[in-house]
Coordinates of C-alpha atoms in Angstrom, one line a residue:
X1 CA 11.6 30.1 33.7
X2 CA 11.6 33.4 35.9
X3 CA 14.4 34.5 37.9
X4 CA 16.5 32.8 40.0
X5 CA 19.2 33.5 42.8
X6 CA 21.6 30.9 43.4
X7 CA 23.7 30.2 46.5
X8 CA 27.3 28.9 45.7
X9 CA 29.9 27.4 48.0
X10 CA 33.4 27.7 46.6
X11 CA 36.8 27.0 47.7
X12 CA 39.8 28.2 46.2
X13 CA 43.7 28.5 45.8
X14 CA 44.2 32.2 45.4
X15 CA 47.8 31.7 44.4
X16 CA 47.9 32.7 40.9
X17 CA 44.8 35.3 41.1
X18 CA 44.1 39.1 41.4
X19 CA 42.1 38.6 44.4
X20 CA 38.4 38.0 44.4
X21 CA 37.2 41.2 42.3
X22 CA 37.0 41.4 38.5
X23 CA 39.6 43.8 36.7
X24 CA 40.1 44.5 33.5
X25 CA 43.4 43.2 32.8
X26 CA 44.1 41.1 35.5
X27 CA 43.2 37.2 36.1
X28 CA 40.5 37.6 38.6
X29 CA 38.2 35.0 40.5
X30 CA 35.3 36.6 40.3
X31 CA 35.8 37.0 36.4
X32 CA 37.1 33.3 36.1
X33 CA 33.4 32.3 37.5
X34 CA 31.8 34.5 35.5
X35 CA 33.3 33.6 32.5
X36 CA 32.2 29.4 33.5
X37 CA 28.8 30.8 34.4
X38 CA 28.6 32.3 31.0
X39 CA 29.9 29.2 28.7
X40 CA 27.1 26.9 30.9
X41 CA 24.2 29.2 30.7
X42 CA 24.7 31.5 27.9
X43 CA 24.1 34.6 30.4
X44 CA 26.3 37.2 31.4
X45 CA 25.6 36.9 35.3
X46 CA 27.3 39.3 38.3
X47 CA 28.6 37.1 40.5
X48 CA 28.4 38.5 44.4
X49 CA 31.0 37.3 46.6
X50 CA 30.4 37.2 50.7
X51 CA 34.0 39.3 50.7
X52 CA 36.8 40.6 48.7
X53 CA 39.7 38.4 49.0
X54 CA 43.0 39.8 48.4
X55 CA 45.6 38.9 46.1
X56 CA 46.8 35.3 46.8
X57 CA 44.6 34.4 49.3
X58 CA 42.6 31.3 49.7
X59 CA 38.7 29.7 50.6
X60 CA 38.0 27.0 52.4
X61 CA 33.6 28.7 51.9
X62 CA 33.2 31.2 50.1
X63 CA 30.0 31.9 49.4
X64 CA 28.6 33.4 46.4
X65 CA 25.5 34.2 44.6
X66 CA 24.0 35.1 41.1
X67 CA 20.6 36.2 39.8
X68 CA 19.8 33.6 36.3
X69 CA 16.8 32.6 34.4
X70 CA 18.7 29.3 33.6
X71 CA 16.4 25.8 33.9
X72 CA 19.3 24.2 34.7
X73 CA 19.1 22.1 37.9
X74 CA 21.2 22.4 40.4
X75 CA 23.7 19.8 40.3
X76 CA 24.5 21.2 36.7
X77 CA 25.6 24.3 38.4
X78 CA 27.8 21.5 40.5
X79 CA 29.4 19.7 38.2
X80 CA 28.7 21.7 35.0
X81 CA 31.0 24.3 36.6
X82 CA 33.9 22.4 38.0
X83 CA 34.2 20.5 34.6
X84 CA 34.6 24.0 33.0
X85 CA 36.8 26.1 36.2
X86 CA 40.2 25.4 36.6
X87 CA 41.2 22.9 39.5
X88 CA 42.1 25.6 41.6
X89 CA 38.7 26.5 42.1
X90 CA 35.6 24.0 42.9
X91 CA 32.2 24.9 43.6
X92 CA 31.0 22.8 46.4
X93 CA 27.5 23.0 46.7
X94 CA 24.3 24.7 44.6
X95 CA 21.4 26.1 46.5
X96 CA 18.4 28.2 45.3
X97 CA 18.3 30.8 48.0
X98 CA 15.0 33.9 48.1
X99 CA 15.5 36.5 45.5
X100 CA 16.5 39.2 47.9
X101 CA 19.3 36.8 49.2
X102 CA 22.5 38.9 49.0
X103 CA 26.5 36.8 49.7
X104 CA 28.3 39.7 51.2
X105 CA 25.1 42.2 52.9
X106 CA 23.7 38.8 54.5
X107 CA 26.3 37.7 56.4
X108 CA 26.5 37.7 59.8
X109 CA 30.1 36.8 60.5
X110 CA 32.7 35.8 58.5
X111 CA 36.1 33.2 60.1
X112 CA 39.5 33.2 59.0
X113 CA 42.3 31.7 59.5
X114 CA 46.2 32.5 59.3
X115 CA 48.8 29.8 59.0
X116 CA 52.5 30.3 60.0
X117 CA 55.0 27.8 59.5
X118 CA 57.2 28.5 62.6
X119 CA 60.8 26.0 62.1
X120 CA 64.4 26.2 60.3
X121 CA 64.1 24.9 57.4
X122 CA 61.4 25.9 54.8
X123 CA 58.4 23.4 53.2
X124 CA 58.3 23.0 49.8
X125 CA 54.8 21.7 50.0
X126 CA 53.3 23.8 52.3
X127 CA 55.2 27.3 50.8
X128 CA 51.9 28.5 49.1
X129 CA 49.6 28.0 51.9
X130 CA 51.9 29.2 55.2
X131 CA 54.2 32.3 56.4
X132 CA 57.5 30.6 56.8
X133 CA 59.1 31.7 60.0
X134 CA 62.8 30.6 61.6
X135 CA 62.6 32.6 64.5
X136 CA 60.8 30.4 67.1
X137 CA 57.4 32.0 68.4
X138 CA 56.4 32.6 72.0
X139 CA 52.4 31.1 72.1
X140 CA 51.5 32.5 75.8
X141 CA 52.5 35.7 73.9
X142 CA 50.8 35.3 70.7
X143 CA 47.3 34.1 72.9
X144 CA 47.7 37.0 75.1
X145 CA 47.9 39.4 71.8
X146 CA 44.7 37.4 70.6
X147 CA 42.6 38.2 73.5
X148 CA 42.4 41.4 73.4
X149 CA 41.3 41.6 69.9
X150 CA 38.0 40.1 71.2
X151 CA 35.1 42.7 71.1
X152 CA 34.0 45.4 69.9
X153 CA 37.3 47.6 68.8
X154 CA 38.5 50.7 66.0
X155 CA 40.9 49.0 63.8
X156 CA 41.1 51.8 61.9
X157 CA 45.4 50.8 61.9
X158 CA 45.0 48.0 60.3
X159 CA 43.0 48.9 57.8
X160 CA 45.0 48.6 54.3
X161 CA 45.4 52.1 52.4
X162 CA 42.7 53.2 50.0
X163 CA 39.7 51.8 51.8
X164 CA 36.6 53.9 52.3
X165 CA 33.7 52.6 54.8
X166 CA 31.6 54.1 56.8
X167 CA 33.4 53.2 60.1
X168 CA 36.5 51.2 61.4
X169 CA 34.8 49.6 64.2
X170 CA 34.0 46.0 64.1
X171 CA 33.0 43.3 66.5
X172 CA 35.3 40.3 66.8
X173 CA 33.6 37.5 68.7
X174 CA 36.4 35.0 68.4
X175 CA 40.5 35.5 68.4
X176 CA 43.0 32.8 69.2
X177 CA 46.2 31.4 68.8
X178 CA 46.8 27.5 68.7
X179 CA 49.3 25.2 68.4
X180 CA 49.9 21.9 65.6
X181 CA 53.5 20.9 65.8
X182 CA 55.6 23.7 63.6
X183 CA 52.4 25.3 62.4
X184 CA 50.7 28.2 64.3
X185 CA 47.2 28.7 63.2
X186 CA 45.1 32.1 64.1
X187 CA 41.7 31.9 63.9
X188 CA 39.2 34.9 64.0
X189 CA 35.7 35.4 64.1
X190 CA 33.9 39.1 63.5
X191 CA 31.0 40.6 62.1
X192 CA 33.1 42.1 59.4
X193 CA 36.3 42.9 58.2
X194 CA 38.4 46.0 56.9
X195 CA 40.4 45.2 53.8
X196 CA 43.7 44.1 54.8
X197 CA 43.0 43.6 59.0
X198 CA 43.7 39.9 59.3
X199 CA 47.0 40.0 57.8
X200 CA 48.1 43.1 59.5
X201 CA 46.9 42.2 62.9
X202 CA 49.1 38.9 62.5
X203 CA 51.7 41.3 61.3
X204 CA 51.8 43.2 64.9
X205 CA 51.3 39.9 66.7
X206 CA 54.4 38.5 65.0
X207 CA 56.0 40.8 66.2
X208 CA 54.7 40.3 69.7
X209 CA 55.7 36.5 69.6
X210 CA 59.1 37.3 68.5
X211 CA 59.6 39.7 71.3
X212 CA 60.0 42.8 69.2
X213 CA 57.7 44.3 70.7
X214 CA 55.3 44.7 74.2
X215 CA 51.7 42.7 74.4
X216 CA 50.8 46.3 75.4
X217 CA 51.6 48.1 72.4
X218 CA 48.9 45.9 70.3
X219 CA 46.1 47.4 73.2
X220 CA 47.2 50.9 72.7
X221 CA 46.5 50.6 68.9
X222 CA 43.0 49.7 69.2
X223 CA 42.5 52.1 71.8
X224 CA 44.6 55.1 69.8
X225 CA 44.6 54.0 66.2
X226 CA 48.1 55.3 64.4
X227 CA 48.8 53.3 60.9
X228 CA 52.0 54.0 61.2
X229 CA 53.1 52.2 64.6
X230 CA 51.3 48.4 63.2
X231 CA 53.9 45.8 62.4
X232 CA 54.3 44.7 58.8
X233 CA 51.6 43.3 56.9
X234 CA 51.9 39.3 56.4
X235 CA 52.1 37.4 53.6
X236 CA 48.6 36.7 51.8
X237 CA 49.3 33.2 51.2
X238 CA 49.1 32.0 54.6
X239 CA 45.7 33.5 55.0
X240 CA 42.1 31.4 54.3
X241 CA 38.7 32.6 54.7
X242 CA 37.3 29.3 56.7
X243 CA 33.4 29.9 56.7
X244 CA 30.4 32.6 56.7
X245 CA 27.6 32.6 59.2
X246 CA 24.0 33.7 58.0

């Protein structure tokens, strides 16, 4: 059979992974695909993700893609794979996609979302998947911080060290702040992301909704970028990436 490039939807609990990238001596999710791709179809494939998740952080669609000459059909890749992955991963869906299809140079715009738990007393159920916070959060605050993310912006100072790209600027076409009982959820939009942006930006806005700090603070960082002057990073484990647009 000639070549093939297949489109996968995955979601994942990054909890007890090295982030999305293979590494040598580390337990990777990239390399824990690999490794099922390799036991169903005897090849040794490179598996392209649509975006580097850090250390701990989760999926709700990630998308991902392989060149194979496997006959297999598709739902094999389905349920060939999740009988072989671990149950914190699943592959959702199997698609053929064109041979020039790339997961992470195709993608128009990538969503994610950041979860705070925001009361007293911790949750043992939700403590993998949510920033536990005691001191209450202002929302008109938090919102205000969020709209002025939207745009086009340098975010070169929240950018995590040892990053090299071309530029800092990216276009954010959705930021905002909302409300579920104790649970604050920040959703984003853009056409791309710097390594570590999301959970620093939630980092300064933290700080913004606890009052540490002026709304107007966050506006002269994007407008004079200093790394130094960004609140602290937030946990990874309260961070998803939600969806990719193509």
């Amino acid at each position: 059979m000639g070549p093939r490039n297949l489109r996968l939807e995955l979601e994942y609990d990054g909890t007890r992974y090295h982030g999305w990238q293979r590494q040598k001596n580390a337990l990777t999710l990239q390399g824990t695909i690999e490794e099922a791709l390799l036991r169903l179809t005897g090849e040794r494939v490179h598996l392209i993700g649509s975006g580097r998740t850090d250390a701990g952080v989760h999926a709700l669609r990630q998308v991902a893609n392989f060149h194979s000459s496997s006959s297999l059909p598709l739902k094999a890749f389905v349920h060939g794979l999740n009988a072989l992955l671990p149950p914190d991963i699943a592959v959702l869906t199997a698609a053929e996609a064109p041979l020039e299809f790339h997961a992470r140079k195709a993608a128009r715009s990538k969503t994610y979302e950041y979860h705070i738990l925001n009361r007293p007393v911790r949750s043992p159920l939700g403590l993998r998947y949510a920033w536990h916070l005691t001191a209450p959060l202002n929302p008109e605050a938090l919102e205000e911080a969020a709209r002025m993310l939207v745009g086009e912006h340098d975010f070169a100072a929240f950018q995590a060290s040892g990053s090299a790209v071309r530029t800092t600027r990216r276009r954010v076409e959705e930021a905002c702040w909302r409300r579920e009982g104790d649970m604050f959820l920040f959703r984003i939009t853009a056409t791309g992301f710097l390594r570590g942006m999301v959970r620093s930006l939630v980092g300064t806005m933290v700080q913004i909704g606890l009052k540490k700090r002026p709304v107007s603070d966050l506006a002269e960082l994007l407008a004079r970028p200093d790394r130094t002057r960004v609140g602290p990073t937030a946990p990874p484990q309260g961070l998803f990436l939600v969806s990719v647009r193509y």
